[in-house]
Coordinates of C-alpha atoms and ligand atoms in Angstrom, one line a residue:
M19 CA 0.2 -19.8 1.8
S20 CA 1.7 -17.6 -1.0
N21 CA 3.7 -20.6 -2.3
S22 CA 3.2 -24.3 -2.6
I23 CA 4.4 -26.9 -0.1
P24 CA 6.7 -28.9 -2.5
E25 CA 8.7 -25.8 -3.4
I26 CA 9.9 -25.5 0.1
E27 CA 12.6 -28.1 -0.4
D28 CA 14.3 -25.9 -3.0
A29 CA 14.5 -22.9 -0.8
D30 CA 18.0 -21.5 0.0
M31 CA 16.9 -20.1 3.3
M32 CA 13.9 -20.7 5.6
L33 CA 12.8 -18.5 8.4
C34 CA 10.4 -20.5 10.6
V35 CA 8.6 -18.3 13.1
G36 CA 6.4 -19.5 15.9
T37 CA 5.7 -22.8 14.2
N38 CA 6.3 -26.1 15.9
M39 CA 6.4 -27.7 12.5
T40 CA 7.6 -31.2 13.3
E41 CA 4.8 -31.7 15.8
C42 CA 2.0 -29.7 14.1
H43 CA 2.8 -29.8 10.4
P44 CA 5.0 -32.9 10.2
I45 CA 4.5 -33.4 6.4
I46 CA 5.5 -29.8 5.7
A47 CA 8.4 -30.2 8.1
V48 CA 9.7 -33.1 5.9
R49 CA 10.2 -30.5 3.1
V50 CA 12.1 -28.2 5.4
K51 CA 14.4 -31.1 6.5
K52 CA 14.9 -32.0 2.8
A53 CA 15.9 -28.4 2.0
V54 CA 18.4 -28.4 4.9
R55 CA 19.8 -31.7 3.6
K56 CA 20.3 -30.0 0.2
G57 CA 22.3 -27.2 2.0
A58 CA 19.6 -24.6 2.8
K59 CA 20.0 -22.4 5.9
L60 CA 17.2 -22.7 8.5
Y61 CA 16.6 -20.1 11.2
V62 CA 14.0 -20.9 13.9
V63 CA 12.4 -18.0 15.8
D64 CA 10.7 -19.6 18.8
P65 CA 10.9 -19.0 22.6
R66 CA 11.1 -22.8 23.0
K67 CA 13.7 -25.2 21.9
I68 CA 11.3 -27.1 19.7
P69 CA 12.5 -30.2 17.7
L70 CA 12.9 -28.1 14.5
T71 CA 15.9 -26.3 16.2
E72 CA 17.8 -29.6 15.8
Y73 CA 18.0 -28.9 12.1
A74 CA 18.6 -25.2 12.4
T75 CA 21.6 -23.0 11.4
G76 CA 20.4 -20.7 14.1
H77 CA 17.8 -20.6 16.8
L78 CA 16.5 -17.2 18.0
P79 CA 14.9 -17.9 21.4
L80 CA 13.0 -14.7 21.7
K81 CA 10.8 -13.5 24.7
L82 CA 7.1 -14.1 24.2
G83 CA 5.4 -11.5 22.1
S84 CA 8.6 -9.6 21.1
D85 CA 8.6 -10.5 17.4
V86 CA 7.9 -7.0 16.0
A87 CA 11.0 -5.6 17.8
L88 CA 13.1 -8.5 16.4
F89 CA 11.9 -8.3 12.8
N90 CA 12.1 -4.5 12.8
A91 CA 15.7 -4.8 13.9
M92 CA 16.3 -7.3 11.1
A93 CA 14.7 -5.0 8.5
K94 CA 17.0 -2.2 9.7
V95 CA 20.1 -4.4 9.3
I96 CA 19.0 -5.4 5.8
I97 CA 18.5 -1.7 4.8
D98 CA 21.7 -0.4 6.5
E99 CA 23.9 -3.2 5.0
G100 CA 22.6 -2.3 1.5
L101 CA 21.0 -5.7 1.2
A102 CA 17.5 -4.4 0.3
D103 CA 16.3 -5.2 -3.3
M104 CA 15.9 -1.7 -4.5
E105 CA 14.6 -2.6 -7.9
Y106 CA 11.8 -4.7 -6.4
S107 CA 11.1 -2.1 -3.7
E108 CA 10.7 0.7 -6.2
E109 CA 8.7 -1.3 -8.7
R110 CA 6.4 -3.3 -6.4
T111 CA 6.2 -1.6 -3.0
E112 CA 5.4 1.8 -1.5
G113 CA 6.7 3.5 1.7
F114 CA 10.4 2.4 1.6
E115 CA 11.8 5.8 2.7
E116 CA 9.2 6.1 5.4
L117 CA 10.0 2.6 6.6
K118 CA 13.7 3.4 6.6
K119 CA 13.1 6.4 8.8
H120 CA 10.7 4.6 11.1
L121 CA 13.3 1.9 11.7
E122 CA 16.0 4.3 13.0
P123 CA 15.4 3.4 16.7
F124 CA 15.2 -0.3 15.9
T125 CA 18.9 -1.1 16.3
I126 CA 20.0 -4.7 16.9
E127 CA 20.9 -3.6 20.5
Y128 CA 17.3 -2.5 21.0
G129 CA 16.2 -5.7 19.4
E130 CA 18.3 -7.6 21.9
E131 CA 17.0 -5.6 24.8
I132 CA 13.3 -6.3 24.0
S133 CA 13.6 -9.9 22.6
G134 CA 16.5 -11.2 24.6
V135 CA 18.1 -12.6 21.4
P136 CA 21.8 -11.6 21.1
A137 CA 22.3 -8.7 18.7
K138 CA 24.9 -10.7 16.8
L139 CA 22.4 -13.5 16.1
I140 CA 19.7 -11.0 14.9
R141 CA 22.2 -9.6 12.5
E142 CA 23.4 -13.0 11.3
C143 CA 19.8 -14.1 10.6
A144 CA 18.9 -10.8 8.8
I145 CA 21.9 -11.2 6.5
A146 CA 21.2 -14.8 5.8
Y147 CA 17.6 -14.0 4.9
A148 CA 18.5 -11.0 2.7
S149 CA 21.4 -12.7 0.9
A150 CA 19.7 -15.9 -0.1
E151 CA 18.5 -16.3 -3.7
S152 CA 15.1 -17.6 -2.5
A153 CA 14.1 -17.2 1.2
G154 CA 10.8 -18.4 2.4
I155 CA 9.0 -17.3 5.6
Y156 CA 6.8 -19.9 7.4
Y157 CA 4.8 -19.0 10.4
T158 CA 1.9 -20.3 12.5
L159 CA 0.3 -19.5 15.8
G160 CA 3.4 -18.4 17.7
I161 CA 2.9 -15.0 16.1
T162 CA -0.8 -14.8 15.4
E163 CA -2.3 -15.7 18.7
H164 CA -1.2 -12.4 20.3
I165 CA -2.8 -9.0 20.8
C166 CA -0.2 -7.8 18.2
G167 CA -0.8 -10.8 15.8
V168 CA -1.5 -8.6 12.8
S169 CA 1.6 -6.4 13.4
N170 CA 3.7 -9.6 13.8
V171 CA 2.6 -10.8 10.4
Q172 CA 3.1 -7.4 8.8
S173 CA 6.6 -7.2 10.2
L174 CA 7.4 -10.4 8.4
C175 CA 5.8 -9.1 5.2
N176 CA 8.0 -6.0 5.4
L177 CA 11.1 -8.4 5.4
A178 CA 9.8 -10.2 2.3
L179 CA 8.9 -7.0 0.5
I180 CA 12.2 -5.1 1.1
T181 CA 14.2 -8.2 -0.1
G182 CA 12.0 -9.1 -3.0
N183 CA 11.2 -12.5 -1.5
L184 CA 7.6 -12.6 -2.5
G185 CA 6.3 -13.8 -5.9
K186 CA 8.8 -16.4 -7.0
R187 CA 9.6 -20.0 -6.4
S188 CA 10.5 -21.2 -2.9
D189 CA 10.1 -17.8 -1.2
G190 CA 7.0 -16.0 0.0
V191 CA 5.1 -15.4 3.3
N192 CA 3.5 -18.7 4.2
P193 CA 1.1 -19.2 7.1
L194 CA 0.7 -22.9 7.6
R195 CA -3.0 -23.4 8.0
G196 CA -4.3 -25.2 11.1
Q197 CA -7.2 -27.5 10.6
N198 CA -7.4 -29.7 7.5
N199 CA -10.0 -27.6 5.7
I200 CA -9.7 -24.2 7.4
Q201 CA -8.6 -22.7 4.1
G202 CA -11.7 -24.3 2.4
A203 CA -14.0 -23.0 5.1
G204 CA -12.7 -19.4 4.4
D205 CA -13.0 -20.0 0.7
T206 CA -16.6 -21.0 1.0
G207 CA -17.5 -17.9 2.9
A208 CA -17.4 -19.1 6.6
L209 CA -16.0 -15.7 7.6
P210 CA -17.8 -12.7 8.9
N211 CA -16.7 -10.3 6.2
N212 CA -16.8 -12.3 3.0
Y213 CA -19.1 -14.1 0.6
P214 CA -17.7 -17.3 -1.0
G215 CA -14.4 -16.7 -2.9
F216 CA -13.3 -13.8 -0.6
Q217 CA -15.8 -11.4 -2.1
S218 CA -16.4 -8.6 0.4
V219 CA -19.9 -8.4 2.0
D220 CA -19.7 -4.6 1.9
D221 CA -18.9 -4.4 -1.8
P222 CA -22.1 -3.4 -3.6
V223 CA -21.1 -5.3 -6.8
S224 CA -20.7 -8.5 -4.8
Q225 CA -23.9 -7.9 -3.0
A226 CA -25.8 -7.5 -6.2
K227 CA -24.2 -10.7 -7.6
F228 CA -25.3 -12.8 -4.6
E229 CA -28.7 -11.2 -4.5
K230 CA -29.3 -12.2 -8.1
A231 CA -27.9 -15.7 -7.5
W232 CA -29.8 -16.4 -4.3
G233 CA -32.9 -14.3 -4.9
V234 CA -32.9 -12.7 -1.5
P235 CA -31.6 -9.4 -0.2
M236 CA -28.1 -9.5 1.2
D237 CA -27.2 -7.9 4.6
P238 CA -24.7 -5.2 3.6
H239 CA -23.0 -5.2 7.0
K240 CA -20.0 -7.3 8.1
G241 CA -20.9 -10.1 10.6
I242 CA -19.2 -10.5 13.9
T243 CA -16.5 -12.9 15.1
K244 CA -17.1 -15.8 17.4
I245 CA -15.4 -14.0 20.2
A246 CA -17.8 -11.1 19.8
A247 CA -20.7 -13.5 19.5
L248 CA -19.9 -15.1 22.9
D249 CA -19.7 -11.7 24.5
H250 CA -23.1 -10.9 23.0
A251 CA -24.5 -14.1 24.4
V252 CA -23.5 -12.9 27.8
D253 CA -25.0 -9.4 27.3
G254 CA -28.2 -10.9 25.9
R255 CA -27.9 -9.5 22.3
I256 CA -27.5 -13.0 21.0
K257 CA -30.1 -15.6 22.0
A258 CA -29.4 -18.6 19.8
M259 CA -26.2 -20.2 18.4
W260 CA -25.3 -23.0 16.1
I261 CA -21.9 -24.5 16.6
C262 CA -20.6 -26.8 13.9
G263 CA -17.4 -28.8 14.4
E264 CA -16.0 -26.9 17.3
N265 CA -15.6 -27.8 21.0
T266 CA -15.9 -24.2 22.0
L267 CA -16.3 -24.7 25.7
V268 CA -12.8 -26.3 25.9
T269 CA -10.9 -24.5 23.2
D270 CA -11.8 -20.8 23.7
P271 CA -9.9 -18.8 26.2
D272 CA -11.3 -18.1 29.7
V273 CA -13.6 -21.1 30.1
K274 CA -15.6 -19.4 32.9
H275 CA -16.6 -16.7 30.4
T276 CA -17.4 -19.2 27.6
T277 CA -19.5 -21.4 30.0
K278 CA -21.4 -18.3 31.0
A279 CA -21.9 -17.3 27.4
L280 CA -23.2 -20.7 26.3
E281 CA -25.4 -21.1 29.3
S282 CA -26.9 -17.7 28.7
L283 CA -28.3 -18.7 25.3
D284 CA -32.0 -19.5 25.0
F285 CA -31.2 -22.1 22.3
L286 CA -28.0 -23.9 21.4
V287 CA -27.5 -26.3 18.5
V288 CA -24.2 -28.3 18.2
Q289 CA -23.3 -30.3 15.1
D290 CA -20.5 -32.7 15.9
M291 CA -19.3 -36.3 15.5
F292 CA -19.2 -36.8 19.3
L293 CA -21.1 -35.6 22.4
T294 CA -18.4 -33.1 23.4
D295 CA -18.4 -30.9 26.5
T296 CA -19.9 -28.2 24.3
A297 CA -22.5 -30.6 22.9
K298 CA -23.6 -31.5 26.4
L299 CA -24.8 -27.9 26.8
A300 CA -26.9 -28.0 23.6
D301 CA -30.6 -28.1 23.2
V302 CA -30.3 -30.0 20.0
V303 CA -27.3 -32.1 18.8
F304 CA -27.0 -33.0 15.1
P305 CA -24.7 -36.0 14.6
A306 CA -22.3 -35.3 11.8
A307 CA -20.6 -37.8 9.6
A308 CA -16.7 -37.8 9.6
F309 CA -14.6 -36.9 6.6
T310 CA -14.1 -40.6 5.8
E311 CA -17.9 -41.0 5.6
V312 CA -18.7 -38.3 3.1
D313 CA -18.1 -37.1 -0.4
G314 CA -16.9 -33.6 -0.6
F315 CA -13.9 -31.3 -1.0
F316 CA -11.2 -29.8 1.1
T317 CA -8.8 -27.0 0.3
N318 CA -5.5 -27.4 1.9
S319 CA -2.9 -25.0 3.2
D320 CA -1.3 -24.2 -0.2
R321 CA -4.8 -23.6 -1.8
R322 CA -4.9 -26.9 -3.6
V323 CA -8.5 -28.0 -4.0
Q324 CA -9.0 -31.7 -3.3
R325 CA -11.7 -34.3 -3.3
I326 CA -12.6 -36.4 -0.3
R327 CA -14.4 -39.6 -0.9
K328 CA -16.8 -41.7 1.2
A329 CA -15.0 -44.8 2.4
A330 CA -17.4 -46.0 5.0
N331 CA -21.1 -45.5 6.0
P332 CA -21.7 -43.1 8.8
P333 CA -22.9 -44.7 12.0
G334 CA -26.5 -44.3 13.2
D335 CA -28.3 -41.1 12.1
A336 CA -25.1 -39.2 11.3
M337 CA -25.3 -37.2 8.0
P338 CA -22.9 -35.1 6.0
D339 CA -22.6 -31.5 7.3
W340 CA -23.8 -29.9 4.1
W341 CA -26.9 -32.2 4.2
I342 CA -27.8 -31.2 7.7
I343 CA -27.4 -27.5 7.1
A344 CA -29.3 -27.6 3.8
H345 CA -32.2 -29.6 5.2
V346 CA -32.6 -27.2 8.2
A347 CA -32.4 -24.2 5.9
K348 CA -35.0 -25.7 3.5
R349 CA -37.4 -26.2 6.4
M350 CA -36.8 -22.6 7.6
T351 CA -37.2 -20.9 4.2
N352 CA -38.8 -23.4 1.8
D353 CA -36.2 -22.0 -0.7
V354 CA -35.4 -24.3 -3.7
H355 CA -31.8 -23.1 -3.5
F356 CA -31.3 -25.6 -0.7
D357 CA -32.4 -28.6 -2.7
Y358 CA -28.9 -29.9 -3.2
E359 CA -28.7 -33.6 -4.1
N360 CA -25.0 -34.1 -3.5
S361 CA -21.8 -32.3 -2.7
E362 CA -20.9 -31.8 -6.3
Q363 CA -23.9 -29.4 -6.7
V364 CA -22.6 -27.4 -3.8
F365 CA -19.2 -27.3 -5.4
D366 CA -20.5 -26.2 -8.8
E367 CA -22.4 -23.4 -7.1
L368 CA -19.3 -22.2 -5.4
A369 CA -17.3 -22.3 -8.7
S370 CA -20.1 -20.4 -10.5
L371 CA -20.0 -17.6 -8.0
S372 CA -16.3 -17.3 -7.1
P373 CA -13.8 -16.2 -9.7
I374 CA -10.9 -18.0 -7.9
Y375 CA -12.8 -21.3 -8.3
A376 CA -14.4 -20.5 -11.7
G377 CA -12.2 -23.0 -13.7
L378 CA -12.8 -25.9 -11.3
N379 CA -15.3 -28.8 -11.2
Y380 CA -15.2 -32.3 -9.8
D381 CA -13.4 -33.6 -12.9
R382 CA -10.7 -31.0 -12.7
I383 CA -10.0 -31.5 -9.0
E384 CA -9.8 -35.3 -9.5
R385 CA -6.0 -35.3 -9.0
G386 CA -6.0 -32.5 -6.4
D387 CA -3.1 -30.7 -7.9
L388 CA -4.7 -27.3 -8.8
A389 CA -4.1 -24.4 -6.5
W390 CA -6.6 -21.4 -6.7
P391 CA -7.0 -18.9 -8.3
V392 CA -8.1 -21.0 -11.2
P393 CA -10.2 -18.5 -13.2
E394 CA -10.9 -20.5 -16.4
L395 CA -11.5 -24.1 -17.3
D396 CA -8.1 -24.5 -19.1
H397 CA -6.2 -22.5 -16.4
P398 CA -3.3 -24.5 -14.9
G399 CA -3.8 -23.1 -11.3
T400 CA -1.6 -20.7 -9.4
P401 CA 0.9 -22.4 -7.0
I402 CA 2.7 -19.1 -6.5
L403 CA 0.8 -15.9 -5.7
H404 CA 1.9 -12.4 -6.6
E405 CA 4.2 -13.4 -9.5
G406 CA 5.1 -10.2 -11.4
E407 CA 2.5 -8.0 -9.6
F408 CA 0.2 -7.7 -6.6
L409 CA -3.5 -7.9 -7.2
N410 CA -4.2 -4.7 -5.2
G411 CA -1.4 -2.6 -6.7
K412 CA 1.8 -2.0 -4.7
G413 CA 2.8 -3.8 -1.5
K414 CA 2.5 -1.3 1.2
L415 CA 5.4 -1.4 3.8
Q416 CA 4.0 -1.0 7.3
L417 CA 5.4 1.2 10.1
L418 CA 5.0 -1.0 13.1
N419 CA 5.8 -0.6 16.8
Y420 CA 6.5 -3.1 19.5
V421 CA 3.6 -3.5 21.9
P422 CA 4.2 -5.7 24.9
P423 CA 1.8 -8.6 25.7
S424 CA -1.3 -7.7 27.6
E425 CA -0.1 -9.6 30.6
N426 CA 3.5 -9.7 31.9
P427 CA 5.0 -11.4 34.9
D428 CA 4.8 -9.5 38.2
E429 CA 5.2 -10.4 41.8
E430 CA 1.9 -12.2 42.1
Y431 CA 2.1 -14.0 38.7
P432 CA 5.8 -14.3 38.1
F433 CA 5.8 -16.7 35.0
Y434 CA 4.8 -16.5 31.4
L435 CA 2.5 -19.4 30.3
T436 CA 2.3 -20.2 26.7
T437 CA 0.0 -22.9 25.3
G438 CA 0.1 -25.0 22.2
R439 CA 0.2 -28.6 20.9
R440 CA 2.0 -31.9 21.1
L441 CA 2.3 -34.3 18.2
P442 CA 0.1 -37.2 19.4
T443 CA -2.9 -35.1 20.5
Y444 CA -5.3 -33.0 18.5
H445 CA -6.8 -30.0 20.3
S446 CA -9.5 -31.0 22.8
N447 CA -8.7 -34.7 22.1
T448 CA -12.3 -35.5 21.2
M449 CA -10.9 -37.5 18.2
T450 CA -7.3 -38.5 19.2
G451 CA -8.4 -39.3 22.8
R452 CA -10.5 -42.1 21.5
S453 CA -7.5 -44.0 20.2
G454 CA -5.6 -46.2 22.6
G455 CA -2.3 -45.7 20.7
F456 CA -2.3 -42.0 21.3
R457 CA -2.9 -42.5 25.0
I458 CA 0.3 -44.5 25.2
L459 CA 2.3 -41.7 23.6
V460 CA 0.8 -38.9 25.7
P461 CA -1.2 -40.3 28.5
N462 CA -1.9 -37.0 30.3
E463 CA -1.2 -33.2 30.5
W464 CA 2.0 -31.8 32.0
L465 CA 3.5 -28.4 32.6
E466 CA 6.8 -28.0 30.8
I467 CA 9.2 -26.1 33.1
H468 CA 12.9 -25.2 33.0
P469 CA 15.1 -26.9 35.6
A470 CA 16.2 -23.6 37.2
D471 CA 12.6 -22.5 37.7
A472 CA 11.6 -25.9 39.1
E473 CA 14.5 -25.8 41.6
K474 CA 13.4 -22.4 42.8
L475 CA 9.9 -23.7 43.3
G476 CA 11.0 -26.9 45.0
L477 CA 9.5 -29.0 42.2
E478 CA 10.7 -32.4 41.1
D479 CA 10.0 -34.1 37.9
G480 CA 6.5 -35.6 38.0
D481 CA 5.3 -33.5 41.0
W482 CA 1.9 -31.8 41.0
S483 CA 1.6 -28.1 40.7
K484 CA -1.1 -25.5 40.8
I485 CA -1.0 -22.9 37.9
K486 CA -3.0 -19.8 38.6
S487 CA -3.8 -16.8 36.5
R488 CA -6.2 -13.8 36.9
R489 CA -8.9 -16.0 35.4
G490 CA -8.6 -19.1 37.5
E491 CA -6.5 -22.1 38.3
V492 CA -5.7 -25.7 37.2
I493 CA -3.7 -28.5 38.7
T494 CA -1.3 -30.6 36.6
R495 CA 2.0 -32.6 36.8
V496 CA 5.3 -31.0 35.9
A497 CA 8.0 -32.2 33.5
I498 CA 11.4 -30.6 34.0
T499 CA 12.9 -29.8 30.6
K500 CA 15.1 -27.3 28.9
T501 CA 12.6 -27.0 26.0
S502 CA 11.1 -24.0 27.7
P503 CA 13.3 -21.1 28.6
R504 CA 13.7 -19.8 32.1
G505 CA 10.6 -17.9 33.2
T506 CA 8.3 -19.4 30.6
V507 CA 6.2 -22.6 31.0
F508 CA 4.2 -24.5 28.4
M509 CA 1.0 -26.6 28.4
S510 CA -1.3 -28.1 25.8
F511 CA -5.0 -28.2 26.1
A512 CA -5.7 -31.8 25.2
F513 CA -6.9 -33.2 28.6
P514 CA -9.9 -31.1 29.5
E515 CA -11.4 -33.9 31.7
E516 CA -8.3 -33.5 34.0
V517 CA -6.8 -30.1 33.2
M518 CA -8.9 -27.5 31.6
T519 CA -6.0 -25.3 30.4
N520 CA -8.2 -22.6 29.0
I521 CA -9.4 -21.7 32.5
V522 CA -6.2 -19.8 32.9
T523 CA -5.5 -18.5 29.3
N524 CA -5.9 -14.8 28.4
P525 CA -9.0 -13.7 26.5
E526 CA -7.5 -10.4 25.3
V527 CA -7.6 -10.2 21.5
D528 CA -5.8 -8.6 18.6
P529 CA -8.1 -5.6 17.8
K530 CA -8.1 -6.3 14.0
T531 CA -8.7 -10.0 13.9
E532 CA -10.1 -10.7 17.4
T533 CA -7.8 -13.6 17.7
P534 CA -7.1 -14.3 21.4
E535 CA -3.7 -14.1 23.0
F536 CA -3.5 -17.8 23.7
K537 CA 0.2 -17.6 23.6
V538 CA 0.8 -15.4 26.7
A539 CA -0.7 -15.4 30.2
A540 CA 1.0 -14.4 33.4
V541 CA 0.7 -17.2 36.0
S542 CA 1.9 -18.3 39.4
I543 CA 3.1 -21.9 40.1
V544 CA 3.1 -23.7 43.4
R545 CA 3.8 -27.3 44.3
V546 CA 0.7 -29.2 45.6
E547 CA 0.1 -32.7 46.9
A548 CA -1.2 -35.2 44.3
P549 CA -4.9 -34.8 44.2
T550 CA -6.8 -37.9 45.2
G551 CA -8.5 -39.7 42.4
L552 CA -6.5 -38.2 39.6
G553 CA -3.8 -40.5 38.2
A554 CA -3.5 -41.9 41.7
S555 CA -0.3 -43.9 41.6
E556 CA 2.8 -43.3 39.5
P557 CA 3.0 -40.1 37.6
L558 CA 2.3 -41.0 34.0
R559 CA 3.8 -39.0 31.2
A560 CA 5.8 -39.3 28.1
N561 CA 9.3 -37.8 28.4
P562 CA 9.4 -34.5 26.5
D563 CA 13.1 -34.7 26.1
V564 CA 12.9 -37.9 24.1
E565 CA 14.4 -37.5 20.7
D566 CA 12.2 -36.2 17.9
P567 CA 11.0 -39.4 16.2
H568 CA 11.4 -37.7 12.8
L569 CA 15.1 -37.1 13.3
G570 CA 17.4 -38.4 10.6
Ligands
LIG18 N1 -0.4 -32.8 16.4 C1 -1.2 -31.7 16.1 N2 -1.0 -31.0 15.0 C2 -1.8 -29.9 14.8 C3 -2.8 -29.5 15.7 C4 -3.0 -30.3 16.9 O1 -3.8 -30.0 17.7 N3 -2.1 -31.4 17.1 N4 -3.6 -28.4 15.4 C5 -3.6 -27.8 14.1 C6 -4.0 -26.4 14.1 S1 -5.6 -26.0 14.1 C7 -3.1 -25.4 14.2 S2 -3.6 -23.8 14.2 C8 -1.6 -25.6 14.0 C9 -0.8 -24.8 15.0 O2 0.5 -25.1 14.8 P1 1.6 -24.3 15.6 O3 1.4 -22.8 15.6 O4 3.0 -24.7 15.1 O5 1.4 -24.9 17.1 P2 1.5 -24.3 18.6 O6 2.0 -25.4 19.5 O7 0.1 -23.7 19.0 O8 2.5 -23.1 18.7 C10 3.6 -22.9 17.9 C11 4.8 -22.3 18.5 O9 4.7 -21.0 18.8 C12 5.7 -20.7 19.8 N5 5.5 -19.3 20.4 C13 4.8 -19.0 21.4 N6 4.8 -17.7 21.7 C14 5.6 -17.2 20.7 C15 6.0 -15.8 20.4 O10 5.7 -14.9 21.0 N7 6.8 -15.7 19.2 C16 7.2 -16.7 18.5 N8 8.0 -16.5 17.4 N9 6.8 -18.0 18.8 C17 6.0 -18.2 19.8 C18 5.6 -21.9 20.7 O11 6.8 -22.0 21.5 C19 5.3 -23.0 19.8 O12 6.4 -23.8 19.5 O13 -1.4 -27.0 14.3 C20 -2.2 -27.9 13.5 N10 -1.6 -29.2 13.6
LIG19 N1 -5.0 -22.7 25.1 C1 -5.1 -22.7 23.7 N2 -6.3 -22.8 23.2 C2 -6.5 -22.9 21.8 C3 -5.3 -22.8 21.0 C4 -4.1 -22.7 21.6 O1 -3.0 -22.7 20.9 N3 -4.0 -22.7 23.0 N4 -5.5 -22.9 19.6 C5 -6.8 -22.5 19.0 C6 -6.9 -23.0 17.7 S1 -5.7 -22.4 16.5 C7 -7.8 -23.8 17.2 S2 -8.0 -24.2 15.6 C8 -8.9 -24.3 18.2 C9 -9.4 -25.7 17.9 O2 -10.6 -25.8 18.6 P1 -11.7 -26.8 18.2 O3 -11.9 -26.8 16.8 O4 -12.8 -26.5 19.2 O5 -10.9 -28.2 18.6 P2 -11.2 -29.7 18.3 O6 -11.0 -30.5 19.5 O7 -10.5 -30.0 17.1 O8 -12.8 -29.7 18.0 C10 -13.3 -29.9 16.8 C11 -14.6 -30.7 16.9 O9 -15.1 -30.9 15.6 C12 -15.6 -32.3 15.5 N5 -15.5 -32.7 14.1 C13 -14.5 -33.3 13.5 N6 -14.8 -33.6 12.2 C14 -16.1 -33.1 12.0 C15 -16.9 -33.0 10.9 O10 -16.6 -33.5 9.8 N7 -18.1 -32.4 11.1 C16 -18.5 -31.9 12.3 N8 -19.7 -31.3 12.4 N9 -17.7 -32.0 13.4 C17 -16.5 -32.5 13.2 C18 -14.7 -33.0 16.5 O11 -15.4 -34.2 17.0 C19 -14.5 -32.0 17.6 O12 -15.4 -32.0 18.6 O13 -8.3 -24.2 19.5 C20 -8.0 -22.9 19.9 N10 -7.7 -23.0 21.3
LIG20 MO1 -6.0 -23.6 14.5

C-alpha cells in the first residue's frame, strides 16, 4: 500500500475497486466504515452487490473486465471539467497532454456502453473523486486477476496522478495484500526478478553486492513465474520442484493442467503444515510449523514490519520454514552462510543487504509500528510513500486501451463465472476446514446466481447444477441471490473435496505479471439431479442474503 491502514478513516473519499473488503479484509473495512461514519464518500466498483455497497454513496456494478473503459471515462470527465490538479501534474507527472488526447474517445457514453454503468453515475463518481481533499483508492483481485490486470491498475494510477491524490495522508493507490505475509515474502526476495529488498537481479550493482555477501556467482537472469514453471514441468524443461506453503493443485487455474504438470515432475518436495492434495503428490513432504509455533517476522499490507512469537511447540517433527530450508541448503552446499541459529540472524542479514530494511532490527520492530523504507537506525519509518517526489523521477501517465476478457459468453457458454472468497473460509480450506465452527457458517460450496437467470434455467434455490467451461465441469448447489448481476455467477474454491472450482477457471494470464484470469470464465449451467453420496439429504448452505454481520 502507498499509505497506512489507520489513515483510511480520515479520507474524504474512498474508491474501492474489486475488493470484497468486509469479507476479505474485515479489519481494513472497519476503517472504511469509520470514515463513512465521519462523513466520507464511498464509491464501490464491483460487478457484485457485495456487503460494502451497504455503506456506499454509490455502487458502480460494472461488467467483468471493463475497468479500463470505466476509469478512462472517469479520467476524461476529470480533465474536461477542469478538476485535474495542474500544478501536481506539471511538477510530478509526465504525459498529461498525451493522456488528454488519448482519452478523447473515452466519453462517459462509451464508458456506459462497455461497462454497463450509467454515464451519469460514472460522472458523479469521477467528480466526487477529483473534488475530495484526500481521496484514497483501494483495490484487490477484482482488477488484478485479469488478462488486463496491469492496465487496470495503471488506469487507477492515472486517476490518482491527474488529481494529485498520491503522496499525502489518506490518499494513495492501495492494493490490499492477500496473505498475511505476502508483502514480507516479496521483501525477502521470493520473486523471480528481485533480490531481497526489491533490488533487481539484472542490475550489475546489486549482483556485485550479493556476490560479495554470499560468496557465490549470481545468475544475472530473471527467474520465471510459477505459471511458467508449471508449463515447463509439462514440456520437460523442469524436472524437480519444491512447493512451500501452497496448495497448488487446488488453487491454480485449470486443475487438469496443474495435475499433469505436477505428475510430470521427476521429483516433488512439498513443505506444508498439512498433507494437502498437493502434498499427496510429493516424493518428500517436510512438515512445517505454524505461525503460532515459530519466532520470526511478517510484513503486513501497509509495509509495517512485525514480530511473530512462538506461543506453542510444533507437533511431531514440524520445524520452522527457515530452519528446513537452511538445513537442506547446508547439506546441498556445505556453505557456512546457512548456519543460522535463529530467525533474528536471518532478519539481520536481510537488514544488512536491503536499504529499505537497513534501519531495522528485532529491538526496533518490537512494537510493529515501523513501515519501510527505514534506511537508518534513527529513521521513523515511512507510512506514506511518494511524499514530495517519486523515487524514479516523474509519475508517467499511461495511455491505456480497453481489452475484453479472454473468454466471453456465447451460445455454448452463455454465462460469466467469477470466483473469489467468502468470509468464513480461507482459500483451499486446509486450515479453516479443520475448524468445526467455520463449517457451521459455510458448510459447502454453492453457485451464486441471479433470480432471473435461475428462472430461465428452471433452477430453484438449493438445486444442483452442472457448471461447464472449455476446461471441464463441476457440480454444485445453487443459491438464488441478487448479489450477482444477471448473466454473471460466482463461486469460491473452498471445498475441493466436493467441488474443484479451478477445473473450470481460465488459465489465460496477464502478459506482464503472468497472473491468471481467475475472475472471468465463460460457462454453461444446467440443472442436474442431486448426485448420490454428496450431501445426500437436505441442501446445506448458509444463506448468502443474510445481513453482513459487521453492519452497524
Ligand atoms: N475470508 C477470507 N479472507 C481472505 C482470503 C480468504 O481466502 N478468505 N484470502 C486473502 C487473499 S490471499 C487475497 S488475495 C484477498 C482477496 O481479496 P478480494 O480481492 O477482495 O477477494 P475476491 O473474492 O477474490 O474478489 C474481490 C472482488 O472482485 C470482484 N470482481 C470480479 N471481477 C471484477 C472486475 O472485472 N472488476 C471489478 N472492479 N471487480 C471485480 C468480485 O465481485 C469480488 O467482490 O483476500 C484475502 N483475505
Ligand atoms: N478460482 C480461484 N482460484 C484462486 C484465486 C481466486 O480468486 N479464484 N485466488 C488466488 C490467490 S490470490 C491466492 S493467494 C491463492 C491461494 O492459494 P494457496 O496459497 O495455495 O491457498 P491455501 O489454501 O491458503 O494454501 C496455503 C497452504 O499453506 C499452508 N501453510 C500455512 N501456514 C504455513 C506455514 O507457516 N508454513 C508452510 N510451509 N505452510 C503453511 C497451508 O496448510 C496450506 O496448505 O489462490 C489463488 N487461486
Ligand atoms: Mo492472494
